PDB file of C-alpha atoms in Angstrom:
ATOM      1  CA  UNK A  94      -6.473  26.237 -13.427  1.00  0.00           C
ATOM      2  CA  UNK A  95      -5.468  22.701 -13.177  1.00  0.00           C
ATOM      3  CA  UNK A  96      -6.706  19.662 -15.024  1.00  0.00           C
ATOM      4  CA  UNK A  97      -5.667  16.322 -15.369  1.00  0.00           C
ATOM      5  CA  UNK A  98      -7.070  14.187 -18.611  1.00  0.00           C
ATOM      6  CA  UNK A  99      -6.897  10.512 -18.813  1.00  0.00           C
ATOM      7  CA  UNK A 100      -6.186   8.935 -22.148  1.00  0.00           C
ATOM      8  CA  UNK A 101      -5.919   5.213 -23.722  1.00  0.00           C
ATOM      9  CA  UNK A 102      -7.964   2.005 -24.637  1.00  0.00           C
ATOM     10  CA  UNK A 103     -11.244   1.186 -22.604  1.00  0.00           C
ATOM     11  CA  UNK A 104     -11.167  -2.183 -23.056  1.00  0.00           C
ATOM     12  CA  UNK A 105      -8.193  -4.339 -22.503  1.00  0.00           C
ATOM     13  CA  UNK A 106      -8.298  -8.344 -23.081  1.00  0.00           C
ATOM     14  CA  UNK A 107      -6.932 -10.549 -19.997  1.00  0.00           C
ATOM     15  CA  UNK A 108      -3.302 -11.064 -19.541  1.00  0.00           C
ATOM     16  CA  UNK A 109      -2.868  -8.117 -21.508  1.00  0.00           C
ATOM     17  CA  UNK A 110      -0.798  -4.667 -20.282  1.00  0.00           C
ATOM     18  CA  UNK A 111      -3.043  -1.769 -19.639  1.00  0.00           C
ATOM     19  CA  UNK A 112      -1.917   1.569 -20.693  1.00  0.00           C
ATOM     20  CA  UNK A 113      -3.323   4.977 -19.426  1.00  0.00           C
ATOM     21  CA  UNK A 114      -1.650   8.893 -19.932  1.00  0.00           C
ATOM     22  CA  UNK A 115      -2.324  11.472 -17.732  1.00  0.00           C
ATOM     23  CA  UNK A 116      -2.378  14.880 -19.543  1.00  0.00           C
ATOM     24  CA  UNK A 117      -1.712  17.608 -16.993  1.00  0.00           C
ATOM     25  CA  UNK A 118      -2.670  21.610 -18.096  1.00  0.00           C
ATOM     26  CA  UNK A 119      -2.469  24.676 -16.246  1.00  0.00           C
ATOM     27  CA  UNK A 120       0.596  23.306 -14.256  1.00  0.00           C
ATOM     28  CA  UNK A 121       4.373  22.338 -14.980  1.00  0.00           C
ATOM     29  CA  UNK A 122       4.578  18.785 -13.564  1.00  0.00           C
ATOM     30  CA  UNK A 123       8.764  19.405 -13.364  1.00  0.00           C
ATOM     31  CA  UNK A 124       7.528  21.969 -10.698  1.00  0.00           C
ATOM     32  CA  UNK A 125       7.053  19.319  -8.340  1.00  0.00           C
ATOM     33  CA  UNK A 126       4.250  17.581  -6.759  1.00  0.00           C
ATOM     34  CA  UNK A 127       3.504  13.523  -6.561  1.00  0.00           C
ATOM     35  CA  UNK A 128       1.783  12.576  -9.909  1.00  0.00           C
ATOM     36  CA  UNK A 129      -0.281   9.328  -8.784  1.00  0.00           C
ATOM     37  CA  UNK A 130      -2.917   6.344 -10.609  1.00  0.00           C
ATOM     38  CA  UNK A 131      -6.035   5.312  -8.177  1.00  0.00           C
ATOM     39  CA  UNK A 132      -8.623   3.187  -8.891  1.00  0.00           C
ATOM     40  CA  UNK A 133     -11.978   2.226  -7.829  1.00  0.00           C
ATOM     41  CA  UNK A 134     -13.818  -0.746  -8.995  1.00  0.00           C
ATOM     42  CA  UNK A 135     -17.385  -0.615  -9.389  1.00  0.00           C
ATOM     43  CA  UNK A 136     -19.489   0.049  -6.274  1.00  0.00           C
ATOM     44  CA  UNK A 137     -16.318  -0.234  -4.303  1.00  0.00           C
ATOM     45  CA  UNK A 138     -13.511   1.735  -2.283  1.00  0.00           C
ATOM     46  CA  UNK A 139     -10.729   3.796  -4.080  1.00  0.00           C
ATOM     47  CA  UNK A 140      -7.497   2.581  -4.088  1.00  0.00           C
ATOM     48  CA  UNK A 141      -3.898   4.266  -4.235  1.00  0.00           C
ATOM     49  CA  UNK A 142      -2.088   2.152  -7.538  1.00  0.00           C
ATOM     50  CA  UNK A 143       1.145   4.347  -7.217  1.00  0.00           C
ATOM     51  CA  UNK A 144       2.954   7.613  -7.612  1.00  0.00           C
ATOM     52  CA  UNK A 145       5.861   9.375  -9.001  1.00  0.00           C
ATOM     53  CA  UNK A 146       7.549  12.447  -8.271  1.00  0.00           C
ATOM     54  CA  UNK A 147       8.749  15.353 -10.592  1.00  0.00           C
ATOM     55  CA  UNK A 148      12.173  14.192 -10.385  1.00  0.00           C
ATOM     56  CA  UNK A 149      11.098  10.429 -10.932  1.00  0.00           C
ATOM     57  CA  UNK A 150      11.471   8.731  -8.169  1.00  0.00           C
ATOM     58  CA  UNK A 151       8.619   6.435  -7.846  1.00  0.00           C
ATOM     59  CA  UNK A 152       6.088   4.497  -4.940  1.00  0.00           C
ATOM     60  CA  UNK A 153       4.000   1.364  -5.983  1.00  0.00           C
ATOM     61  CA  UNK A 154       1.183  -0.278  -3.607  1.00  0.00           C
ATOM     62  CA  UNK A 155       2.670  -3.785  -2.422  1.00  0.00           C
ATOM     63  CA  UNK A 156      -0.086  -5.352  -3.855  1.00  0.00           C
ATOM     64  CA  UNK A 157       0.643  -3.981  -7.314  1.00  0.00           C
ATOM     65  CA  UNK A 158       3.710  -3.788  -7.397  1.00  0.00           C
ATOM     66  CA  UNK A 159       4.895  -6.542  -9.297  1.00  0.00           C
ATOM     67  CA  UNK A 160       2.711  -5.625 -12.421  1.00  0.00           C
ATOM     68  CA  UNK A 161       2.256  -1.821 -12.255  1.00  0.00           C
ATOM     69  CA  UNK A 162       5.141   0.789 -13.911  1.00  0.00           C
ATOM     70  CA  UNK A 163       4.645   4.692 -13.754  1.00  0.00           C
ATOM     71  CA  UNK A 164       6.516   7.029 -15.856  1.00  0.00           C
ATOM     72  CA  UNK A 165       6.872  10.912 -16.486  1.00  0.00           C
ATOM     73  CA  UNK A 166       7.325  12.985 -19.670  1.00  0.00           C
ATOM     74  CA  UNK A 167       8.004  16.339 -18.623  1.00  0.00           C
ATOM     75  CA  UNK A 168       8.642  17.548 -22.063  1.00  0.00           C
ATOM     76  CA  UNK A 169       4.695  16.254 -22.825  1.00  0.00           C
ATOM     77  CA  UNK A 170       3.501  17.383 -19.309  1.00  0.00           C
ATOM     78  CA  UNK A 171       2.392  13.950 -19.194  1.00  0.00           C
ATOM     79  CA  UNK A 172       2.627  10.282 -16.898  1.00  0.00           C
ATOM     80  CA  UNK A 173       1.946   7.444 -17.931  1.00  0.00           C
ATOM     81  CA  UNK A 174       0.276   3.872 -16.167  1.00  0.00           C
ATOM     82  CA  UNK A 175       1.082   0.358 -17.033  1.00  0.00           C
ATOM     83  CA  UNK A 176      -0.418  -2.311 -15.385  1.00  0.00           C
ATOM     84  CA  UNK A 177       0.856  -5.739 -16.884  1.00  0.00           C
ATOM     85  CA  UNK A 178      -1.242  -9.497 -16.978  1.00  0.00           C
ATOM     86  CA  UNK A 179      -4.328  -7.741 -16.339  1.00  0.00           C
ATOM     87  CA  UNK A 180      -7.688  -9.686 -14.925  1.00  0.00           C
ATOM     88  CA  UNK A 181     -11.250  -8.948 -14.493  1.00  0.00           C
ATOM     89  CA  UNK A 182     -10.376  -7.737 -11.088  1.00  0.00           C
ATOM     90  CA  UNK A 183      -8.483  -5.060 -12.623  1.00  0.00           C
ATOM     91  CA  UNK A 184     -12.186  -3.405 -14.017  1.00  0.00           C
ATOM     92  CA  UNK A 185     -12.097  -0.183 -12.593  1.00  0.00           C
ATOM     93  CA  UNK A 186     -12.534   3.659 -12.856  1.00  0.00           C
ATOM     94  CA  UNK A 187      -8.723   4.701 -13.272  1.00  0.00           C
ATOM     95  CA  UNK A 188      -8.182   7.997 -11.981  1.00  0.00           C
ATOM     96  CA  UNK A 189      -4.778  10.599 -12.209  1.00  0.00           C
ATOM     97  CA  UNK A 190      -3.911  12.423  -9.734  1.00  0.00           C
ATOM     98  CA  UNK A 191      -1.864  15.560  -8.367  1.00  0.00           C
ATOM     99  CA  UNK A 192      -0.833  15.039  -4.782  1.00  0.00           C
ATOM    100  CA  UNK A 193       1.732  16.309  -1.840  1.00  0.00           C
ATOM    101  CA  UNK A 194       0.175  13.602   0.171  1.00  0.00           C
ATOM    102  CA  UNK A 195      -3.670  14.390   0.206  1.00  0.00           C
ATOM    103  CA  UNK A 196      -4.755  14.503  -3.958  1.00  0.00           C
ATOM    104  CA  UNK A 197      -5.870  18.222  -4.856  1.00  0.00           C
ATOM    105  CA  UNK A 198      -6.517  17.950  -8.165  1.00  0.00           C
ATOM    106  CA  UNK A 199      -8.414  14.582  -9.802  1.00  0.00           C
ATOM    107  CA  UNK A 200      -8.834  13.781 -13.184  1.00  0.00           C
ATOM    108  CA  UNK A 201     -12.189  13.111 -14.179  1.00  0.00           C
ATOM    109  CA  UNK A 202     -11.796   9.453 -14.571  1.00  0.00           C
ATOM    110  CA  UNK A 203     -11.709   6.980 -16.772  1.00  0.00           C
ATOM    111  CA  UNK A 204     -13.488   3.059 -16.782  1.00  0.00           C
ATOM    112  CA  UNK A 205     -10.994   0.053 -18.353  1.00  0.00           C
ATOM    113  CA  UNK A 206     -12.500  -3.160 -18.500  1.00  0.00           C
ATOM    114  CA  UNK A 207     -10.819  -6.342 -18.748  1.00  0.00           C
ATOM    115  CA  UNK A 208     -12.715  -8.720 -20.985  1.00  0.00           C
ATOM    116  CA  UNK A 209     -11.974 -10.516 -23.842  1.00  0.00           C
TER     117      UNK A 209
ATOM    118  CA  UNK B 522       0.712  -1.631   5.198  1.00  0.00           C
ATOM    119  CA  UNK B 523      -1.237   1.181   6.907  1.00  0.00           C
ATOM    120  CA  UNK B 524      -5.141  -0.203   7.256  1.00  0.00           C
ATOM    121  CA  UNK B 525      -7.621   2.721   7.723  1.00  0.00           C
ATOM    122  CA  UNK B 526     -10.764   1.261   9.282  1.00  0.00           C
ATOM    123  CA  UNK B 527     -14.307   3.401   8.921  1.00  0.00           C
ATOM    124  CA  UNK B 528     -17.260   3.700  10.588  1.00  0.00           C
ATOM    125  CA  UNK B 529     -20.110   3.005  10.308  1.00  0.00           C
ATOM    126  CA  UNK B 530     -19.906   1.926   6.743  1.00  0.00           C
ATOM    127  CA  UNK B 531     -23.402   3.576   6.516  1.00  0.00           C
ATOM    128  CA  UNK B 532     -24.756   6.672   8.552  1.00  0.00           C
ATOM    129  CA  UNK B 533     -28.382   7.398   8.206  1.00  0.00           C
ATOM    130  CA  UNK B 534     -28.958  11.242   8.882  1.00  0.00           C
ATOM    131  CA  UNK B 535     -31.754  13.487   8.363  1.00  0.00           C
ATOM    132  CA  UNK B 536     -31.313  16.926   6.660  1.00  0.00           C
ATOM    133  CA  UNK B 537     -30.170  19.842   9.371  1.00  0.00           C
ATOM    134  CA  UNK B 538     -28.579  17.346  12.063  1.00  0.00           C
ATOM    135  CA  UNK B 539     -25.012  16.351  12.838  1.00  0.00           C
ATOM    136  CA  UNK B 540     -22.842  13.840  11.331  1.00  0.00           C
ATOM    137  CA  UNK B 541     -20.369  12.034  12.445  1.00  0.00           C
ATOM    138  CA  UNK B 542     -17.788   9.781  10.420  1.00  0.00           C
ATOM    139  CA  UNK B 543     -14.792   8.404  12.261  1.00  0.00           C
ATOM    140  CA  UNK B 544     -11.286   6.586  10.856  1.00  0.00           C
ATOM    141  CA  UNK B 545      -8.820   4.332  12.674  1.00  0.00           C
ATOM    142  CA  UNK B 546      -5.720   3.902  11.415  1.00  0.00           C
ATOM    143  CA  UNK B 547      -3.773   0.650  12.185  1.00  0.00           C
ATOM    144  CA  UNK B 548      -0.762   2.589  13.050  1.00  0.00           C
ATOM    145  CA  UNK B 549       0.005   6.645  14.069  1.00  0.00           C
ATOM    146  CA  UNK B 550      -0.038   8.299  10.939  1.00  0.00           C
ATOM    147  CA  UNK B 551       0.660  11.676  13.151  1.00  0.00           C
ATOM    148  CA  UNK B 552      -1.579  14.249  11.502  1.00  0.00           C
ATOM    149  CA  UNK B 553      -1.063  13.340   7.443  1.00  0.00           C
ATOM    150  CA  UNK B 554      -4.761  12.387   6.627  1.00  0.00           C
ATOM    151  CA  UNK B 555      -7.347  13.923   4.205  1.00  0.00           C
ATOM    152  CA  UNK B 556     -10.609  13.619   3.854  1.00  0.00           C
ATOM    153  CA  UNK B 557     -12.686  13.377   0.873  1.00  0.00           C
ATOM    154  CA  UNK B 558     -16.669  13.288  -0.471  1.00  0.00           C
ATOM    155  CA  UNK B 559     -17.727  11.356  -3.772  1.00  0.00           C
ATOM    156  CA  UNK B 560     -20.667  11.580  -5.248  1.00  0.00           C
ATOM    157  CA  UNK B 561     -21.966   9.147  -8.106  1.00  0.00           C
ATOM    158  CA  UNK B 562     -20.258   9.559 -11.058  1.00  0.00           C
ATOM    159  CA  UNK B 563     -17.804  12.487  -9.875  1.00  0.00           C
ATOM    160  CA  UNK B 564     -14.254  12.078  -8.974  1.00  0.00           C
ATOM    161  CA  UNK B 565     -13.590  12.711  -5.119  1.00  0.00           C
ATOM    162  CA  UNK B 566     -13.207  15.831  -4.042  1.00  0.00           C
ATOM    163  CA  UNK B 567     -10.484  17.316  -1.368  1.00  0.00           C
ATOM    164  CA  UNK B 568     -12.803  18.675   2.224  1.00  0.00           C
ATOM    165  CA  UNK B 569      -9.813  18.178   4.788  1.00  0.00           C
ATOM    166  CA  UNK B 570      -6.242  17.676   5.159  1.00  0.00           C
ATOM    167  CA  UNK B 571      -3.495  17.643   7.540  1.00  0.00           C
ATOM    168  CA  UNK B 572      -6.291  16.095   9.984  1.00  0.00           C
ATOM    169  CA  UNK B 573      -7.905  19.605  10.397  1.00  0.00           C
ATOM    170  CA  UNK B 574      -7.377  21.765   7.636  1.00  0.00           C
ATOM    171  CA  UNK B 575     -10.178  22.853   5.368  1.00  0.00           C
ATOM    172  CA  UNK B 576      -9.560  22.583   1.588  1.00  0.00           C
ATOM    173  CA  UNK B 577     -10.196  25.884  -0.929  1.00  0.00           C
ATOM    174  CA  UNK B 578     -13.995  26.396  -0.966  1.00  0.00           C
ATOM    175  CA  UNK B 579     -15.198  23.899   1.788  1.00  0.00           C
ATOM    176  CA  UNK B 580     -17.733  25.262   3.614  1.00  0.00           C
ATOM    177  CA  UNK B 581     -17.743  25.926   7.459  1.00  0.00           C
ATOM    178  CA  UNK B 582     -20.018  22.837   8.438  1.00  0.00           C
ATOM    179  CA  UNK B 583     -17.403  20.479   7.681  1.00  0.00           C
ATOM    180  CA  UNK B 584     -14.192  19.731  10.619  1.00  0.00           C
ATOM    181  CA  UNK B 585     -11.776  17.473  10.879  1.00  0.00           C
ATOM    182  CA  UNK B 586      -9.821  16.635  14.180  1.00  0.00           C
ATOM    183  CA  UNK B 587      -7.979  13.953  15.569  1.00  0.00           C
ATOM    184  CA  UNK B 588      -4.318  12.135  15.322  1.00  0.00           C
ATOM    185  CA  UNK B 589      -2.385   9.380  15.548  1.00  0.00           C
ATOM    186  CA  UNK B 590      -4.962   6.980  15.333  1.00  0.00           C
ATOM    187  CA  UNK B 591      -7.988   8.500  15.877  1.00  0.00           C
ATOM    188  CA  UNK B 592      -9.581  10.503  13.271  1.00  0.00           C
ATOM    189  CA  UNK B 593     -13.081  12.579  12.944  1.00  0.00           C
ATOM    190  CA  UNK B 594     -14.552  13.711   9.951  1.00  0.00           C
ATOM    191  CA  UNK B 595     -18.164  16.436  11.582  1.00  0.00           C
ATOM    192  CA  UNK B 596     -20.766  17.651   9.005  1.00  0.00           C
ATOM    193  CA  UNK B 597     -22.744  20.080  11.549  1.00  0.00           C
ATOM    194  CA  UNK B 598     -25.522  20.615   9.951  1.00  0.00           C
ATOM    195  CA  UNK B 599     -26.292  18.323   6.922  1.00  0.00           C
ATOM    196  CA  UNK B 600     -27.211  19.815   3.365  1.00  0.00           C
ATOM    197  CA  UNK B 601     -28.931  17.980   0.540  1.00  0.00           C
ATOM    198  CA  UNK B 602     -25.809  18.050  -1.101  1.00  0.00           C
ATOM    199  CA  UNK B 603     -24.234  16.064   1.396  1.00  0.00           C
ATOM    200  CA  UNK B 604     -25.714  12.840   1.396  1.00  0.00           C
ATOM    201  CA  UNK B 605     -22.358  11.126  -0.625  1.00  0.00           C
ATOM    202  CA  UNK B 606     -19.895   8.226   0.244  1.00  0.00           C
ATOM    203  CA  UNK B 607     -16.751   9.712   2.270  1.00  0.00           C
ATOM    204  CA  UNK B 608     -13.523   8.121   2.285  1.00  0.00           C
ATOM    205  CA  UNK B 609     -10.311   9.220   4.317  1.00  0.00           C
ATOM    206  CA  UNK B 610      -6.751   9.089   3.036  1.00  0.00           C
ATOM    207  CA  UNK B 611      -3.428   8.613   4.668  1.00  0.00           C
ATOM    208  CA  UNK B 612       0.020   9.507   3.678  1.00  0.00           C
ATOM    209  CA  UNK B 613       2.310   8.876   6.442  1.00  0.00           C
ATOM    210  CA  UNK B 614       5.997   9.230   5.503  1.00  0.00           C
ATOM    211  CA  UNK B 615       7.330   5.627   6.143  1.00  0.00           C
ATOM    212  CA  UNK B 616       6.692   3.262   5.226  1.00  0.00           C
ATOM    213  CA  UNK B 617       6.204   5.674   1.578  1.00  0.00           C
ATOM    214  CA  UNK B 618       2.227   4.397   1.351  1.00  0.00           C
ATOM    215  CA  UNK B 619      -0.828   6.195   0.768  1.00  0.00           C
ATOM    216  CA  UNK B 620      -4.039   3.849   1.767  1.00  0.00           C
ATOM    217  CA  UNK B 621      -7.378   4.994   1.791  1.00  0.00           C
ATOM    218  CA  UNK B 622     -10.333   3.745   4.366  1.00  0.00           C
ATOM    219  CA  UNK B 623     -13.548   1.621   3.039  1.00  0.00           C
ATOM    220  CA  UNK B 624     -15.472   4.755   2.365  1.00  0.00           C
ATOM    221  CA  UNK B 625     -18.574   5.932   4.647  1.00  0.00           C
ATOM    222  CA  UNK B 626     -22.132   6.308   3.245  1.00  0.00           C
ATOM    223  CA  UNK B 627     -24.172   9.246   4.622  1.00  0.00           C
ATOM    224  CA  UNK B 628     -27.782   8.644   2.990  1.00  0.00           C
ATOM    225  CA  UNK B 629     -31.005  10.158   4.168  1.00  0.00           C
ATOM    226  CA  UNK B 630     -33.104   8.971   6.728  1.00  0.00           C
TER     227      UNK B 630
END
């Protein structure tokens, strides 16, 4: 079975970088698939951050674009989320996610707060 | 960007009747849209995709139709545990976004 485990510091000060893994069991991510970040702030609507495919090509929301890196380790079975100059608006459940357009597979989620 | 557009942002239902959530998207996004249910505190979880395909384990009471623009999520006949926030998903090939609507809230009436 699949399952996705997100890893790395709950609270992050402002103007900070924030830095989430994604551990991925149960499935090779080199055998393809979209590995992707969403978020949802608190009480609100999810949001796509970005994705990256197996062989590393990568997608970033416009929005987020300017501040947000994703990276794969195959040889982990891991990818990775960096989201640079962080705010309060940034506060959010981060999610991981397996995808081939709709997500199949979530991880269970993970809250980051940016405070100082 | 792709805007999906839901409505209404809240649907009042009573337990046994028919739901029905609907998503606008600002452009066609042909048939690449998913639907999913979120309950407090859980991730989301996959019901449709490809507009009108059932995910692994969905029950019968829950249809998608619709393209283009024009989307339907139907609950037929409402459970308990269906009273959640929905939200659809699009992932059109280009432009290379994926966008997801403002969510839906079916609560009990």
């Amino acid at each position: 079975q699949v399952q996705l485990q997100e890893s790395g510091p709950g609270l992050v000060k402002p103007s900070e970088t924030l830095s989430l893994t994604c551990s991925v069991s149960g499935y090779s991510i080199s055998s393809g698939y979209y590995w992707g970040w969403i978020r949802q702030p608190p009480g609100k609507a999810l949001e796509w951050i970005g994705y990256i495919y197996h062989s590393g090509s990568t997608y970033y929301s416009p929005s987020l674009k300017s501040r947000v890196t994703i990276s794969i380790d195959t040889s982990k079975n891991q990818f990775s989320l960096k989201l640079s100059s962080v705010t309060a608006a940034d506060t959010a459940v981060y999610y991981c996610a397996r995808a081939e357009g709709e997500v199949d597979y979530w991880g269970q989620g993970m809250l980051v707060t940016v405070s100082s | 960007e792709i805007v999906l557009t839901q409505s209404p942002a809240t649907l009042s239902v009573s337990p046994g009747e028919r739901a029905t959530l609907s998503c606008r998207a600002s452009q066609s996004v042909s048939s690449n849209l998913a639907w999913y249910q979120q309950k407090p505190g859980q991730a989301p979880r996959l019901l449709i995709y490809g507009a009108s395909t059932r995910a692994t384990g969905i029950p019968a009471r829950f249809s998608g139709s619709g393209s283009g623009t024009e989307f339907t999520l139907t609950i037929s006949s409402l459970q308990s545990e269906d009273f959640a926030v929905y939200y659809c998903q699009q992932s059109n090939n280009w432009p290379p976004e994926w966008t997801f609507g403002q969510g839906t809230k079916v609560e009990i009436k």
